[in-house]
């Protein structure tokens, strides 16, 4: 790692973005390729002086809000946002800060009894989540439903990370705005306890997701809305209307089981086909 990798990264990205890419006029002949510092600072909503300190390595610890604003202004791709966060964390003093000793992270272990419940629920789509909506365990029925959407890709899948940072989520959820609003409402609820691990997760989403996440977090919260059926666009089964039931796990450190149910006959038949089961066994909600 160089002496000023964060500054080098920001400067390289700034010089790679044309003014027209961010809605600015090209203007007269330019000495600097890409955006000038003043232009980037204006688009990102920060001062030129602060941007200069970041690029020169005189400030190596930008806030998540500043990083999110810069990532949005520089039109960073998801991979570039990940690299930006990596470089910023390393420049701020190494990766020890990613694993501080204050508090314990949300537990990921699932009790054998809870796994036995999942086995009994097969082949219905069901999943175990913790307070941050990390996916801890799931049924084969859930894999058949969520796997083709890319939701279970990679290590440690998380519902909110998928909704806000995976481009496939916009296709998977035709009512993406409603899903995103519900996700933020849940995160607001768990954030009130001041858990440092929750705070770090919110910072992560601020950088990786940018405005679609931060504008919702900064907006005044509206009245709570009752849970409703959600539409899921499955590449094999089409658009499915699904309801869900949530079962809290006693003494489970805020773990819960979410069971997805068909919201109509079309969804019931589709879930049967995905699970390879006899049609009509899993009844639609309201039957």
Tab-separated table of C-alpha atoms in Angstrom:
chain	number	residue	atom	x	y	z
A	1	UNK	CA	0.000	0.000	0.000
A	2	UNK	CA	1.304	3.448	-0.890
A	3	UNK	CA	1.612	6.338	1.502
A	4	UNK	CA	-1.596	7.965	0.259
A	5	UNK	CA	-3.723	5.268	-1.333
A	6	UNK	CA	-7.007	6.925	-0.354
A	7	UNK	CA	-5.977	10.232	-1.936
A	8	UNK	CA	-4.647	8.475	-5.030
A	9	UNK	CA	-7.875	6.526	-5.395
A	10	UNK	CA	-10.048	9.641	-5.109
A	11	UNK	CA	-7.918	11.624	-7.530
A	12	UNK	CA	-7.912	8.794	-10.093
A	13	UNK	CA	-11.678	8.463	-9.911
A	14	UNK	CA	-12.153	12.263	-10.140
A	15	UNK	CA	-9.988	12.436	-13.251
A	16	UNK	CA	-11.922	9.568	-14.841
A	17	UNK	CA	-15.326	11.291	-14.603
A	18	UNK	CA	-16.262	13.865	-17.232
A	19	UNK	CA	-18.293	16.937	-16.250
A	20	UNK	CA	-21.088	15.836	-18.561
A	21	UNK	CA	-21.347	12.590	-16.577
A	22	UNK	CA	-22.544	14.552	-13.549
A	23	UNK	CA	-24.615	17.130	-15.409
A	24	UNK	CA	-21.999	19.895	-15.584
A	25	UNK	CA	-20.933	21.821	-18.715
A	26	UNK	CA	-17.541	21.024	-20.198
A	27	UNK	CA	-16.571	24.706	-20.230
A	28	UNK	CA	-13.386	26.100	-21.799
A	29	UNK	CA	-10.147	24.184	-22.269
A	30	UNK	CA	-9.358	22.219	-19.129
A	31	UNK	CA	-5.924	21.577	-17.662
A	32	UNK	CA	-7.211	18.729	-15.508
A	33	UNK	CA	-8.725	15.614	-17.051
A	34	UNK	CA	-12.125	14.786	-15.682
A	35	UNK	CA	-13.619	16.839	-12.865
A	36	UNK	CA	-11.936	19.735	-11.125
A	37	UNK	CA	-11.817	19.556	-7.334
A	38	UNK	CA	-14.290	22.401	-7.039
A	39	UNK	CA	-16.711	20.593	-9.333
A	40	UNK	CA	-16.529	17.343	-7.396
A	41	UNK	CA	-16.879	19.186	-4.081
A	42	UNK	CA	-19.995	20.963	-5.357
A	43	UNK	CA	-21.650	17.784	-6.602
A	44	UNK	CA	-20.764	15.890	-3.411
A	45	UNK	CA	-21.831	18.730	-1.111
A	46	UNK	CA	-18.501	19.087	0.713
A	47	UNK	CA	-15.930	21.889	0.831
A	48	UNK	CA	-13.056	22.138	-1.641
A	49	UNK	CA	-10.685	22.492	1.330
A	50	UNK	CA	-11.805	19.199	2.822
A	51	UNK	CA	-11.592	17.376	-0.513
A	52	UNK	CA	-8.066	18.771	-0.938
A	53	UNK	CA	-7.061	17.417	2.480
A	54	UNK	CA	-8.405	13.984	1.554
A	55	UNK	CA	-6.578	13.876	-1.768
A	56	UNK	CA	-3.331	15.112	-0.231
A	57	UNK	CA	-3.484	12.583	2.605
A	58	UNK	CA	-3.815	15.228	5.317
A	59	UNK	CA	-7.143	13.699	6.365
A	60	UNK	CA	-7.439	9.919	6.206
A	61	UNK	CA	-10.657	9.323	8.116
A	62	UNK	CA	-13.700	10.582	6.170
A	63	UNK	CA	-17.094	9.815	7.659
A	64	UNK	CA	-19.379	7.257	6.066
A	65	UNK	CA	-21.673	10.120	5.010
A	66	UNK	CA	-18.837	11.892	3.177
A	67	UNK	CA	-17.730	8.652	1.550
A	68	UNK	CA	-21.263	7.911	0.413
A	69	UNK	CA	-21.617	11.391	-1.056
A	70	UNK	CA	-18.292	11.107	-2.895
A	71	UNK	CA	-19.163	7.651	-4.209
A	72	UNK	CA	-22.477	8.979	-5.526
A	73	UNK	CA	-20.860	12.054	-7.066
A	74	UNK	CA	-18.163	9.967	-8.778
A	75	UNK	CA	-20.754	7.497	-10.087
A	76	UNK	CA	-18.852	4.605	-8.547
A	77	UNK	CA	-19.852	1.089	-9.491
A	78	UNK	CA	-20.633	-1.414	-6.700
A	79	UNK	CA	-17.115	-2.873	-7.010
A	80	UNK	CA	-15.561	0.596	-6.844
A	81	UNK	CA	-17.584	1.383	-3.712
A	82	UNK	CA	-16.254	-1.766	-2.072
A	83	UNK	CA	-12.703	-0.802	-3.030
A	84	UNK	CA	-13.285	2.749	-1.773
A	85	UNK	CA	-14.445	1.467	1.602
A	86	UNK	CA	-11.511	-0.953	1.790
A	87	UNK	CA	-8.970	1.765	1.007
A	88	UNK	CA	-10.540	4.241	3.426
A	89	UNK	CA	-10.587	1.727	6.295
A	90	UNK	CA	-6.968	0.780	5.659
A	91	UNK	CA	-5.872	4.414	5.434
A	92	UNK	CA	-7.631	5.237	8.704
A	93	UNK	CA	-5.380	2.923	10.664
A	94	UNK	CA	-5.652	-0.637	9.483
A	95	UNK	CA	-8.285	-3.275	9.836
A	96	UNK	CA	-8.136	-3.595	13.586
A	97	UNK	CA	-10.805	-0.906	13.681
A	98	UNK	CA	-13.160	-3.243	11.853
A	99	UNK	CA	-13.222	-5.642	14.795
A	100	UNK	CA	-13.197	-3.589	17.991
A	101	UNK	CA	-13.713	-5.229	21.335
A	102	UNK	CA	-16.760	-3.173	22.317
A	103	UNK	CA	-19.796	-5.403	22.429
A	104	UNK	CA	-20.492	-8.671	20.722
A	105	UNK	CA	-21.727	-9.004	17.140
A	106	UNK	CA	-25.207	-10.431	16.567
A	107	UNK	CA	-24.878	-14.187	17.087
A	108	UNK	CA	-24.923	-16.333	13.971
A	109	UNK	CA	-25.224	-19.765	15.608
A	110	UNK	CA	-28.623	-21.444	15.232
A	111	UNK	CA	-29.733	-23.841	17.952
A	112	UNK	CA	-30.332	-27.480	16.952
A	113	UNK	CA	-33.958	-27.144	18.012
A	114	UNK	CA	-34.471	-24.224	15.636
A	115	UNK	CA	-32.891	-26.203	12.807
A	116	UNK	CA	-35.281	-29.049	13.623
A	117	UNK	CA	-38.183	-26.623	13.222
A	118	UNK	CA	-36.852	-25.674	9.766
A	119	UNK	CA	-36.689	-29.355	8.840
A	120	UNK	CA	-40.340	-29.739	9.849
A	121	UNK	CA	-41.276	-26.736	7.699
A	122	UNK	CA	-39.819	-28.234	4.532
A	123	UNK	CA	-40.477	-27.698	1.704
A	124	UNK	CA	-42.055	-24.356	2.595
A	125	UNK	CA	-39.767	-21.306	2.098
A	126	UNK	CA	-38.478	-20.381	5.560
A	127	UNK	CA	-35.360	-18.630	6.803
A	128	UNK	CA	-33.710	-17.766	10.137
A	129	UNK	CA	-32.587	-14.131	10.506
A	130	UNK	CA	-30.815	-12.254	13.284
A	131	UNK	CA	-31.317	-8.626	14.343
A	132	UNK	CA	-29.366	-7.287	11.354
A	133	UNK	CA	-31.214	-9.644	8.998
A	134	UNK	CA	-28.163	-11.770	8.343
A	135	UNK	CA	-29.351	-15.049	6.826
A	136	UNK	CA	-28.358	-17.815	9.243
A	137	UNK	CA	-30.198	-20.913	8.009
A	138	UNK	CA	-32.896	-21.756	5.489
A	139	UNK	CA	-35.034	-24.517	4.071
A	140	UNK	CA	-34.595	-26.082	0.653
A	141	UNK	CA	-37.878	-24.417	-0.248
A	142	UNK	CA	-36.347	-21.015	0.519
A	143	UNK	CA	-33.299	-21.873	-1.588
A	144	UNK	CA	-35.579	-22.711	-4.520
A	145	UNK	CA	-37.330	-19.363	-4.110
A	146	UNK	CA	-34.419	-17.037	-3.276
A	147	UNK	CA	-31.437	-18.775	-4.863
A	148	UNK	CA	-32.259	-17.867	-8.489
A	149	UNK	CA	-32.637	-14.217	-7.396
A	150	UNK	CA	-28.993	-14.168	-6.254
A	151	UNK	CA	-30.049	-13.565	-2.673
A	152	UNK	CA	-27.969	-16.415	-1.261
A	153	UNK	CA	-24.828	-15.718	-3.298
A	154	UNK	CA	-21.546	-15.267	-1.442
A	155	UNK	CA	-20.673	-15.715	2.205
A	156	UNK	CA	-22.928	-14.276	4.879
A	157	UNK	CA	-25.962	-13.156	2.840
A	158	UNK	CA	-27.900	-10.268	4.351
A	159	UNK	CA	-31.356	-9.026	3.390
A	160	UNK	CA	-30.571	-5.299	3.612
A	161	UNK	CA	-27.242	-5.577	1.823
A	162	UNK	CA	-28.998	-7.424	-0.994
A	163	UNK	CA	-31.834	-4.893	-1.246
A	164	UNK	CA	-29.568	-1.830	-1.345
A	165	UNK	CA	-26.358	-2.994	-3.013
A	166	UNK	CA	-27.241	-5.826	-5.405
A	167	UNK	CA	-28.589	-4.541	-8.755
A	168	UNK	CA	-30.622	-7.740	-9.107
A	169	UNK	CA	-32.826	-6.678	-6.192
A	170	UNK	CA	-34.536	-4.008	-8.314
A	171	UNK	CA	-35.722	-6.743	-10.656
A	172	UNK	CA	-36.462	-9.277	-7.924
A	173	UNK	CA	-38.777	-6.850	-6.099
A	174	UNK	CA	-41.163	-5.056	-8.497
A	175	UNK	CA	-42.168	-2.850	-5.540
A	176	UNK	CA	-38.558	-2.140	-4.610
A	177	UNK	CA	-39.297	1.241	-3.005
A	178	UNK	CA	-41.710	-0.347	-0.541
A	179	UNK	CA	-39.209	-3.087	0.278
A	180	UNK	CA	-36.450	-0.497	0.810
A	181	UNK	CA	-38.699	1.608	3.058
A	182	UNK	CA	-39.518	-1.448	5.169
A	183	UNK	CA	-35.830	-2.342	5.416
A	184	UNK	CA	-34.956	1.137	6.700
A	185	UNK	CA	-37.825	1.025	9.183
A	186	UNK	CA	-36.392	-2.207	10.591
A	187	UNK	CA	-32.854	-0.798	10.761
A	188	UNK	CA	-34.113	2.308	12.565
A	189	UNK	CA	-35.743	0.050	15.129
A	190	UNK	CA	-32.576	-1.951	15.854
A	191	UNK	CA	-30.357	1.161	15.767
A	192	UNK	CA	-32.032	2.799	18.771
A	193	UNK	CA	-30.104	0.527	21.155
A	194	UNK	CA	-26.768	2.122	20.227
A	195	UNK	CA	-25.123	-1.178	19.295
A	196	UNK	CA	-21.710	-0.394	17.698
A	197	UNK	CA	-22.081	-3.343	15.312
A	198	UNK	CA	-25.365	-1.928	14.060
A	199	UNK	CA	-23.709	1.478	13.639
A	200	UNK	CA	-20.898	-0.050	11.586
A	201	UNK	CA	-23.409	-1.871	9.407
A	202	UNK	CA	-25.256	1.390	8.775
A	203	UNK	CA	-21.946	3.032	7.851
A	204	UNK	CA	-21.248	0.180	5.441
A	205	UNK	CA	-24.586	0.653	3.682
A	206	UNK	CA	-24.060	4.423	3.598
A	207	UNK	CA	-20.904	3.915	1.545
A	208	UNK	CA	-21.963	0.942	-0.559
A	209	UNK	CA	-25.535	2.022	-1.331
A	210	UNK	CA	-25.317	5.814	-1.233
A	211	UNK	CA	-28.364	8.012	-1.759
A	212	UNK	CA	-31.039	5.281	-2.092
A	213	UNK	CA	-30.181	4.316	1.484
A	214	UNK	CA	-29.079	7.593	3.069
A	215	UNK	CA	-32.070	9.643	1.892
A	216	UNK	CA	-34.390	7.146	3.554
A	217	UNK	CA	-32.394	7.088	6.782
A	218	UNK	CA	-32.327	10.894	6.914
A	219	UNK	CA	-36.030	11.355	6.167
A	220	UNK	CA	-38.545	11.772	8.955
A	221	UNK	CA	-39.973	8.346	9.793
A	222	UNK	CA	-43.590	7.859	8.877
A	223	UNK	CA	-46.200	5.919	10.832
A	224	UNK	CA	-45.577	2.177	10.961
A	225	UNK	CA	-47.309	0.202	8.249
A	226	UNK	CA	-48.752	-3.245	8.813
A	227	UNK	CA	-46.948	-6.076	7.060
A	228	UNK	CA	-48.393	-6.782	3.644
A	229	UNK	CA	-47.831	-9.300	0.899
A	230	UNK	CA	-44.805	-8.637	-1.288
A	231	UNK	CA	-44.363	-9.317	-4.978
A	232	UNK	CA	-41.285	-11.286	-6.003
A	233	UNK	CA	-40.285	-11.666	-9.657
A	234	UNK	CA	-38.897	-15.188	-9.910
A	235	UNK	CA	-37.015	-16.004	-13.137
A	236	UNK	CA	-38.647	-19.444	-13.376
A	237	UNK	CA	-42.067	-18.951	-11.781
A	238	UNK	CA	-42.909	-15.376	-12.762
A	239	UNK	CA	-44.225	-12.689	-10.410
A	240	UNK	CA	-45.363	-14.241	-7.134
A	241	UNK	CA	-47.459	-12.586	-4.456
A	242	UNK	CA	-46.128	-13.760	-1.091
A	243	UNK	CA	-47.205	-13.118	2.471
A	244	UNK	CA	-45.116	-14.014	5.479
A	245	UNK	CA	-45.349	-14.928	9.118
A	246	UNK	CA	-42.618	-14.145	11.653
A	247	UNK	CA	-41.883	-16.427	14.607
A	248	UNK	CA	-39.563	-15.087	17.314
A	249	UNK	CA	-37.054	-17.611	18.661
A	250	UNK	CA	-37.243	-17.732	22.485
A	251	UNK	CA	-33.846	-16.971	24.042
A	252	UNK	CA	-32.518	-16.698	20.512
A	253	UNK	CA	-30.718	-13.343	20.801
A	254	UNK	CA	-33.249	-11.571	18.561
A	255	UNK	CA	-33.308	-14.388	16.021
A	256	UNK	CA	-36.556	-15.101	14.224
A	257	UNK	CA	-37.973	-17.510	11.667
A	258	UNK	CA	-39.689	-15.970	8.663
A	259	UNK	CA	-42.061	-18.291	6.813
A	260	UNK	CA	-43.191	-17.254	3.331
A	261	UNK	CA	-46.721	-18.176	2.287
A	262	UNK	CA	-48.466	-17.954	-1.079
A	263	UNK	CA	-50.694	-14.923	-1.339
A	264	UNK	CA	-52.874	-16.382	-4.090
A	265	UNK	CA	-53.472	-19.581	-6.042
A	266	UNK	CA	-50.895	-18.723	-8.703
A	267	UNK	CA	-48.203	-18.360	-6.030
A	268	UNK	CA	-49.362	-21.586	-4.336
A	269	UNK	CA	-49.013	-23.577	-7.536
A	270	UNK	CA	-45.663	-21.945	-8.350
A	271	UNK	CA	-44.198	-22.725	-4.924
A	272	UNK	CA	-45.382	-26.305	-5.281
A	273	UNK	CA	-43.583	-26.590	-8.614
A	274	UNK	CA	-40.388	-25.016	-7.290
A	275	UNK	CA	-40.390	-27.412	-4.339
A	276	UNK	CA	-41.242	-30.431	-6.489
A	277	UNK	CA	-44.253	-31.224	-4.333
A	278	UNK	CA	-47.815	-32.350	-5.010
A	279	UNK	CA	-49.883	-29.317	-6.069
A	280	UNK	CA	-52.222	-27.836	-3.534
A	281	UNK	CA	-50.472	-28.980	-0.345
A	282	UNK	CA	-49.348	-25.481	0.626
A	283	UNK	CA	-52.572	-23.501	0.751
A	284	UNK	CA	-52.895	-19.883	-0.254
A	285	UNK	CA	-53.412	-17.227	2.393
A	286	UNK	CA	-57.131	-16.700	2.974
A	287	UNK	CA	-58.212	-20.240	2.078
